[in-house]
Amino acid sequence: MEVGPISSAPRTVEEIFKDYSSRRAGIVRALTHDVDEFYAQCDPEKENLCLYGHPNDSWEVNLPAEEVPPELPEPALGINFARDGMNRRDWLSLIAVHSDSWLLSVAFYLGARLNRNERKRLFSMINELPTVFEVVSDRRQSKEKSSMDSASKSKLATKRSSDGQIKSNSRTADEGYGEEDDEHSETLCGTCGGSYSADEFWIACDVCERWFHGKCVKITPAKAESIKQYKCPSCSSKKGRQ
């Protein structure tokens, strides 16, 4: 695993939170969207493996760092050994719990020079996001579904057709949206990993086709109307590196 020089490590609360969010997004993707690929890479016949989330929203299954002590805290070791001895869902949930612990340890390692109020603000920002465990175990989704059933909420989602036209749907829960509701029930935000909520604005990337909270990618409904083809931050950065 490659780690950037410590001199370039995030220093401010905002920089550390961005690092945390990106690493978390990579892990969430490994345990949800890319779960079959992740499962295949965790071969119990291999040596001790770890799940890493990187600051560019990507994930990696690899051996632990060789240097001692490591430049950053290390994630749980040997996640592959229990793969075939546990129920798949329980195994993924266990990795999610360990990943949450690792993400917090990295964030507060990078924030070692923060003062008391800055550490408090950092934790508050982190706590606004659902944990990886909540996303993987569907706990947050169950809570949201329960609250949605008890009140009428508006639904606003944005998607484009092949000709680049934006299609917006805005309804109340009382009107019912049958198949469309089923379509989004398992949708997770590509940035924060949060489950679909009918009262929030969402936008889909036309390249990777992942969905995002508008607030997570800083796109408002008004701004979306003027975008012919939306590319999420990850896809935009990939194009820039080519």
PDB file of C-alpha atoms in Angstrom, residues 15-175:
ATOM      1  CA  GLU A  15      -8.944  18.814   5.216  1.00  0.00           C
ATOM      2  CA  ILE A  16      -9.062  15.949   7.708  1.00  0.00           C
ATOM      3  CA  PHE A  17     -12.823  15.592   7.285  1.00  0.00           C
ATOM      4  CA  LYS A  18     -12.418  15.500   3.500  1.00  0.00           C
ATOM      5  CA  ASP A  19      -9.772  12.784   3.899  1.00  0.00           C
ATOM      6  CA  TYR A  20     -12.095  10.848   6.228  1.00  0.00           C
ATOM      7  CA  SER A  21     -15.085  11.190   3.870  1.00  0.00           C
ATOM      8  CA  SER A  22     -13.109  10.015   0.858  1.00  0.00           C
ATOM      9  CA  ARG A  23     -11.609   7.004   2.633  1.00  0.00           C
ATOM     10  CA  ARG A  24     -15.054   6.155   3.997  1.00  0.00           C
ATOM     11  CA  ALA A  25     -16.637   6.428   0.542  1.00  0.00           C
ATOM     12  CA  GLY A  26     -14.101   3.954  -0.826  1.00  0.00           C
ATOM     13  CA  ILE A  27     -14.801   1.441   1.942  1.00  0.00           C
ATOM     14  CA  VAL A  28     -18.568   1.837   1.599  1.00  0.00           C
ATOM     15  CA  ARG A  29     -18.252   1.156  -2.111  1.00  0.00           C
ATOM     16  CA  ALA A  30     -16.166  -1.972  -1.463  1.00  0.00           C
ATOM     17  CA  LEU A  31     -18.772  -3.351   0.936  1.00  0.00           C
ATOM     18  CA  THR A  32     -21.822  -2.448  -1.176  1.00  0.00           C
ATOM     19  CA  HIS A  33     -21.480  -1.510  -4.857  1.00  0.00           C
ATOM     20  CA  ASP A  34     -18.272  -3.546  -5.418  1.00  0.00           C
ATOM     21  CA  VAL A  35     -19.030  -6.255  -2.857  1.00  0.00           C
ATOM     22  CA  ASP A  36     -18.635  -9.216  -5.238  1.00  0.00           C
ATOM     23  CA  GLU A  37     -15.200  -8.019  -6.350  1.00  0.00           C
ATOM     24  CA  PHE A  38     -14.226  -7.345  -2.729  1.00  0.00           C
ATOM     25  CA  TYR A  39     -15.427 -10.802  -1.681  1.00  0.00           C
ATOM     26  CA  ALA A  40     -13.371 -12.459  -4.428  1.00  0.00           C
ATOM     27  CA  GLN A  41     -10.197 -10.590  -3.434  1.00  0.00           C
ATOM     28  CA  CYS A  42     -10.466 -11.721   0.196  1.00  0.00           C
ATOM     29  CA  ASP A  43      -9.209 -15.243  -0.532  1.00  0.00           C
ATOM     30  CA  PRO A  44      -8.706 -17.151   2.760  1.00  0.00           C
ATOM     31  CA  GLU A  45      -5.748 -18.959   1.157  1.00  0.00           C
ATOM     32  CA  LYS A  46      -3.797 -15.711   0.935  1.00  0.00           C
ATOM     33  CA  GLU A  47      -1.793 -14.067   3.723  1.00  0.00           C
ATOM     34  CA  ASN A  48      -3.182 -11.532   6.207  1.00  0.00           C
ATOM     35  CA  LEU A  49      -5.159  -8.991   4.183  1.00  0.00           C
ATOM     36  CA  CYS A  50      -6.525  -5.552   5.086  1.00  0.00           C
ATOM     37  CA  LEU A  51      -9.193  -3.308   3.559  1.00  0.00           C
ATOM     38  CA  TYR A  52      -7.901   0.198   2.863  1.00  0.00           C
ATOM     39  CA  GLY A  53      -9.901   3.256   1.902  1.00  0.00           C
ATOM     40  CA  HIS A  54      -7.896   5.896   0.026  1.00  0.00           C
ATOM     41  CA  PRO A  55      -8.240   9.714  -0.145  1.00  0.00           C
ATOM     42  CA  ASN A  56      -9.316   9.468  -3.809  1.00  0.00           C
ATOM     43  CA  ASP A  57     -12.538   7.555  -2.965  1.00  0.00           C
ATOM     44  CA  SER A  58     -11.024   4.218  -3.998  1.00  0.00           C
ATOM     45  CA  TRP A  59     -10.520   1.020  -1.989  1.00  0.00           C
ATOM     46  CA  GLU A  60      -7.861  -1.668  -1.903  1.00  0.00           C
ATOM     47  CA  VAL A  61      -7.397  -5.116  -0.392  1.00  0.00           C
ATOM     48  CA  ASN A  62      -3.714  -5.566   0.358  1.00  0.00           C
ATOM     49  CA  LEU A  63      -1.112  -6.768   2.804  1.00  0.00           C
ATOM     50  CA  PRO A  64      -0.389  -4.475   5.765  1.00  0.00           C
ATOM     51  CA  ALA A  65       2.408  -1.918   5.608  1.00  0.00           C
ATOM     52  CA  GLU A  66       5.860  -3.421   6.113  1.00  0.00           C
ATOM     53  CA  GLU A  67       7.395  -0.534   8.026  1.00  0.00           C
ATOM     54  CA  VAL A  68       7.120  -0.545  11.825  1.00  0.00           C
ATOM     55  CA  PRO A  69       5.606   1.587  13.149  1.00  0.00           C
ATOM     56  CA  PRO A  70       3.428   2.327  10.092  1.00  0.00           C
ATOM     57  CA  GLU A  71       3.076   5.896   8.817  1.00  0.00           C
ATOM     58  CA  LEU A  72      -0.687   5.751   9.461  1.00  0.00           C
ATOM     59  CA  PRO A  73      -2.757   3.514  11.766  1.00  0.00           C
ATOM     60  CA  GLU A  74      -3.423   0.152  10.125  1.00  0.00           C
ATOM     61  CA  PRO A  75      -6.891  -1.369   9.520  1.00  0.00           C
ATOM     62  CA  ALA A  76      -7.972  -4.769  10.879  1.00  0.00           C
ATOM     63  CA  LEU A  77      -5.575  -7.543   9.874  1.00  0.00           C
ATOM     64  CA  GLY A  78      -6.601 -10.886   8.364  1.00  0.00           C
ATOM     65  CA  ILE A  79     -10.136 -10.012   7.238  1.00  0.00           C
ATOM     66  CA  ASN A  80      -9.924 -12.777   4.623  1.00  0.00           C
ATOM     67  CA  PHE A  81      -9.514 -15.663   7.089  1.00  0.00           C
ATOM     68  CA  ALA A  82     -13.096 -15.535   8.392  1.00  0.00           C
ATOM     69  CA  ARG A  83     -14.711 -15.108   4.961  1.00  0.00           C
ATOM     70  CA  ASP A  84     -15.801 -18.723   4.458  1.00  0.00           C
ATOM     71  CA  GLY A  85     -16.473 -19.437   8.129  1.00  0.00           C
ATOM     72  CA  MET A  86     -19.167 -16.810   8.638  1.00  0.00           C
ATOM     73  CA  ASN A  87     -22.476 -15.807   7.137  1.00  0.00           C
ATOM     74  CA  ARG A  88     -21.594 -13.376   4.325  1.00  0.00           C
ATOM     75  CA  ARG A  89     -23.742 -10.551   5.726  1.00  0.00           C
ATOM     76  CA  ASP A  90     -22.296 -10.985   9.228  1.00  0.00           C
ATOM     77  CA  TRP A  91     -18.769 -11.037   7.804  1.00  0.00           C
ATOM     78  CA  LEU A  92     -19.337  -7.799   5.915  1.00  0.00           C
ATOM     79  CA  SER A  93     -20.876  -6.175   9.007  1.00  0.00           C
ATOM     80  CA  LEU A  94     -17.859  -7.197  11.094  1.00  0.00           C
ATOM     81  CA  ILE A  95     -15.489  -5.642   8.560  1.00  0.00           C
ATOM     82  CA  ALA A  96     -17.675  -2.519   8.539  1.00  0.00           C
ATOM     83  CA  VAL A  97     -17.321  -2.151  12.328  1.00  0.00           C
ATOM     84  CA  HIS A  98     -13.544  -2.543  12.140  1.00  0.00           C
ATOM     85  CA  SER A  99     -13.441  -0.076   9.238  1.00  0.00           C
ATOM     86  CA  ASP A 100     -15.338   2.539  11.266  1.00  0.00           C
ATOM     87  CA  SER A 101     -12.750   2.180  14.031  1.00  0.00           C
ATOM     88  CA  TRP A 102      -9.910   2.504  11.542  1.00  0.00           C
ATOM     89  CA  LEU A 103     -11.392   5.593   9.890  1.00  0.00           C
ATOM     90  CA  LEU A 104     -11.722   7.337  13.250  1.00  0.00           C
ATOM     91  CA  SER A 105      -8.188   6.373  14.267  1.00  0.00           C
ATOM     92  CA  VAL A 106      -6.759   7.800  11.023  1.00  0.00           C
ATOM     93  CA  ALA A 107      -8.783  11.002  11.374  1.00  0.00           C
ATOM     94  CA  PHE A 108      -7.634  11.665  14.933  1.00  0.00           C
ATOM     95  CA  TYR A 109      -4.084  10.621  14.128  1.00  0.00           C
ATOM     96  CA  LEU A 110      -4.041  13.317  11.437  1.00  0.00           C
ATOM     97  CA  GLY A 111      -5.711  15.675  13.904  1.00  0.00           C
ATOM     98  CA  ALA A 112      -3.123  15.207  16.645  1.00  0.00           C
ATOM     99  CA  ARG A 113      -2.260  18.909  16.516  1.00  0.00           C
ATOM    100  CA  LEU A 114      -5.862  20.116  16.687  1.00  0.00           C
ATOM    101  CA  ASN A 115      -7.031  21.848  19.824  1.00  0.00           C
ATOM    102  CA  ARG A 116      -9.968  20.774  21.957  1.00  0.00           C
ATOM    103  CA  ASN A 117     -12.601  22.757  20.079  1.00  0.00           C
ATOM    104  CA  GLU A 118     -11.247  21.664  16.692  1.00  0.00           C
ATOM    105  CA  ARG A 119     -11.347  17.987  17.712  1.00  0.00           C
ATOM    106  CA  LYS A 120     -14.900  18.450  18.904  1.00  0.00           C
ATOM    107  CA  ARG A 121     -15.881  20.072  15.603  1.00  0.00           C
ATOM    108  CA  LEU A 122     -14.172  17.304  13.620  1.00  0.00           C
ATOM    109  CA  PHE A 123     -16.055  14.598  15.504  1.00  0.00           C
ATOM    110  CA  SER A 124     -19.314  16.509  15.080  1.00  0.00           C
ATOM    111  CA  MET A 125     -18.791  16.624  11.302  1.00  0.00           C
ATOM    112  CA  ILE A 126     -17.928  12.924  11.201  1.00  0.00           C
ATOM    113  CA  ASN A 127     -20.936  12.079  13.341  1.00  0.00           C
ATOM    114  CA  GLU A 128     -23.274  13.695  10.805  1.00  0.00           C
ATOM    115  CA  LEU A 129     -22.504  10.835   8.416  1.00  0.00           C
ATOM    116  CA  PRO A 130     -23.908   7.336   8.956  1.00  0.00           C
ATOM    117  CA  THR A 131     -21.264   4.835   9.994  1.00  0.00           C
ATOM    118  CA  VAL A 132     -20.062   2.226   7.526  1.00  0.00           C
ATOM    119  CA  PHE A 133     -21.720  -0.380   9.740  1.00  0.00           C
ATOM    120  CA  GLU A 134     -25.065   1.439   9.557  1.00  0.00           C
ATOM    121  CA  VAL A 135     -24.842   1.559   5.773  1.00  0.00           C
ATOM    122  CA  VAL A 136     -23.824  -2.088   5.359  1.00  0.00           C
ATOM    123  CA  SER A 137     -26.308  -3.466   7.904  1.00  0.00           C
ATOM    124  CA  ASP A 138     -29.180  -1.307   6.586  1.00  0.00           C
ATOM    125  CA  ARG A 139     -29.851   0.054  10.080  1.00  0.00           C
ATOM    126  CA  ARG A 140     -30.027   3.646   8.863  1.00  0.00           C
ATOM    127  CA  GLN A 141     -32.215   2.678   5.935  1.00  0.00           C
ATOM    128  CA  SER A 142     -34.690   0.924   8.243  1.00  0.00           C
ATOM    129  CA  LYS A 143     -34.933   4.011  10.447  1.00  0.00           C
ATOM    130  CA  GLU A 144     -35.528   6.270   7.457  1.00  0.00           C
ATOM    131  CA  LYS A 145     -38.167   3.944   6.006  1.00  0.00           C
ATOM    132  CA  SER A 146     -40.009   3.936   9.313  1.00  0.00           C
ATOM    133  CA  SER A 147     -40.024   7.725   9.497  1.00  0.00           C
ATOM    134  CA  MET A 148     -41.149   7.954   5.874  1.00  0.00           C
ATOM    135  CA  ASP A 149     -44.106   5.668   6.549  1.00  0.00           C
ATOM    136  CA  SER A 150     -45.275   7.864   9.396  1.00  0.00           C
ATOM    137  CA  ALA A 151     -45.356  11.125   7.474  1.00  0.00           C
ATOM    138  CA  SER A 152     -45.893  12.459   3.985  1.00  0.00           C
ATOM    139  CA  LYS A 153     -42.642  13.505   2.354  1.00  0.00           C
ATOM    140  CA  SER A 154     -41.790  14.902  -1.044  1.00  0.00           C
ATOM    141  CA  LYS A 155     -39.639  13.031  -3.493  1.00  0.00           C
ATOM    142  CA  LEU A 156     -37.164  14.825  -5.688  1.00  0.00           C
ATOM    143  CA  ALA A 157     -34.719  12.919  -7.901  1.00  0.00           C
ATOM    144  CA  THR A 158     -32.891  13.849 -11.043  1.00  0.00           C
ATOM    145  CA  LYS A 159     -31.903  11.554 -13.903  1.00  0.00           C
ATOM    146  CA  ARG A 160     -31.062  12.095 -17.521  1.00  0.00           C
ATOM    147  CA  SER A 161     -32.137  10.301 -20.661  1.00  0.00           C
ATOM    148  CA  SER A 162     -29.730   9.388 -23.462  1.00  0.00           C
ATOM    149  CA  ASP A 163     -30.350  12.698 -25.219  1.00  0.00           C
ATOM    150  CA  GLY A 164     -29.073  14.630 -22.219  1.00  0.00           C
ATOM    151  CA  GLN A 165     -32.470  15.955 -21.076  1.00  0.00           C
ATOM    152  CA  ILE A 166     -32.974  16.134 -17.336  1.00  0.00           C
ATOM    153  CA  LYS A 167     -35.935  14.294 -15.899  1.00  0.00           C
ATOM    154  CA  SER A 168     -37.157  15.451 -12.502  1.00  0.00           C
ATOM    155  CA  ASN A 169     -39.768  13.699 -10.389  1.00  0.00           C
ATOM    156  CA  SER A 170     -41.424  15.444  -7.460  1.00  0.00           C
ATOM    157  CA  ARG A 171     -44.250  13.719  -5.615  1.00  0.00           C
ATOM    158  CA  THR A 172     -45.561  13.254  -2.107  1.00  0.00           C
ATOM    159  CA  ALA A 173     -45.509   9.898  -0.403  1.00  0.00           C
ATOM    160  CA  ASP A 174     -49.319   9.860  -0.323  1.00  0.00           C
ATOM    161  CA  GLU A 175     -49.451   9.751  -4.112  1.00  0.00           C
TER     162      GLU A 175
END
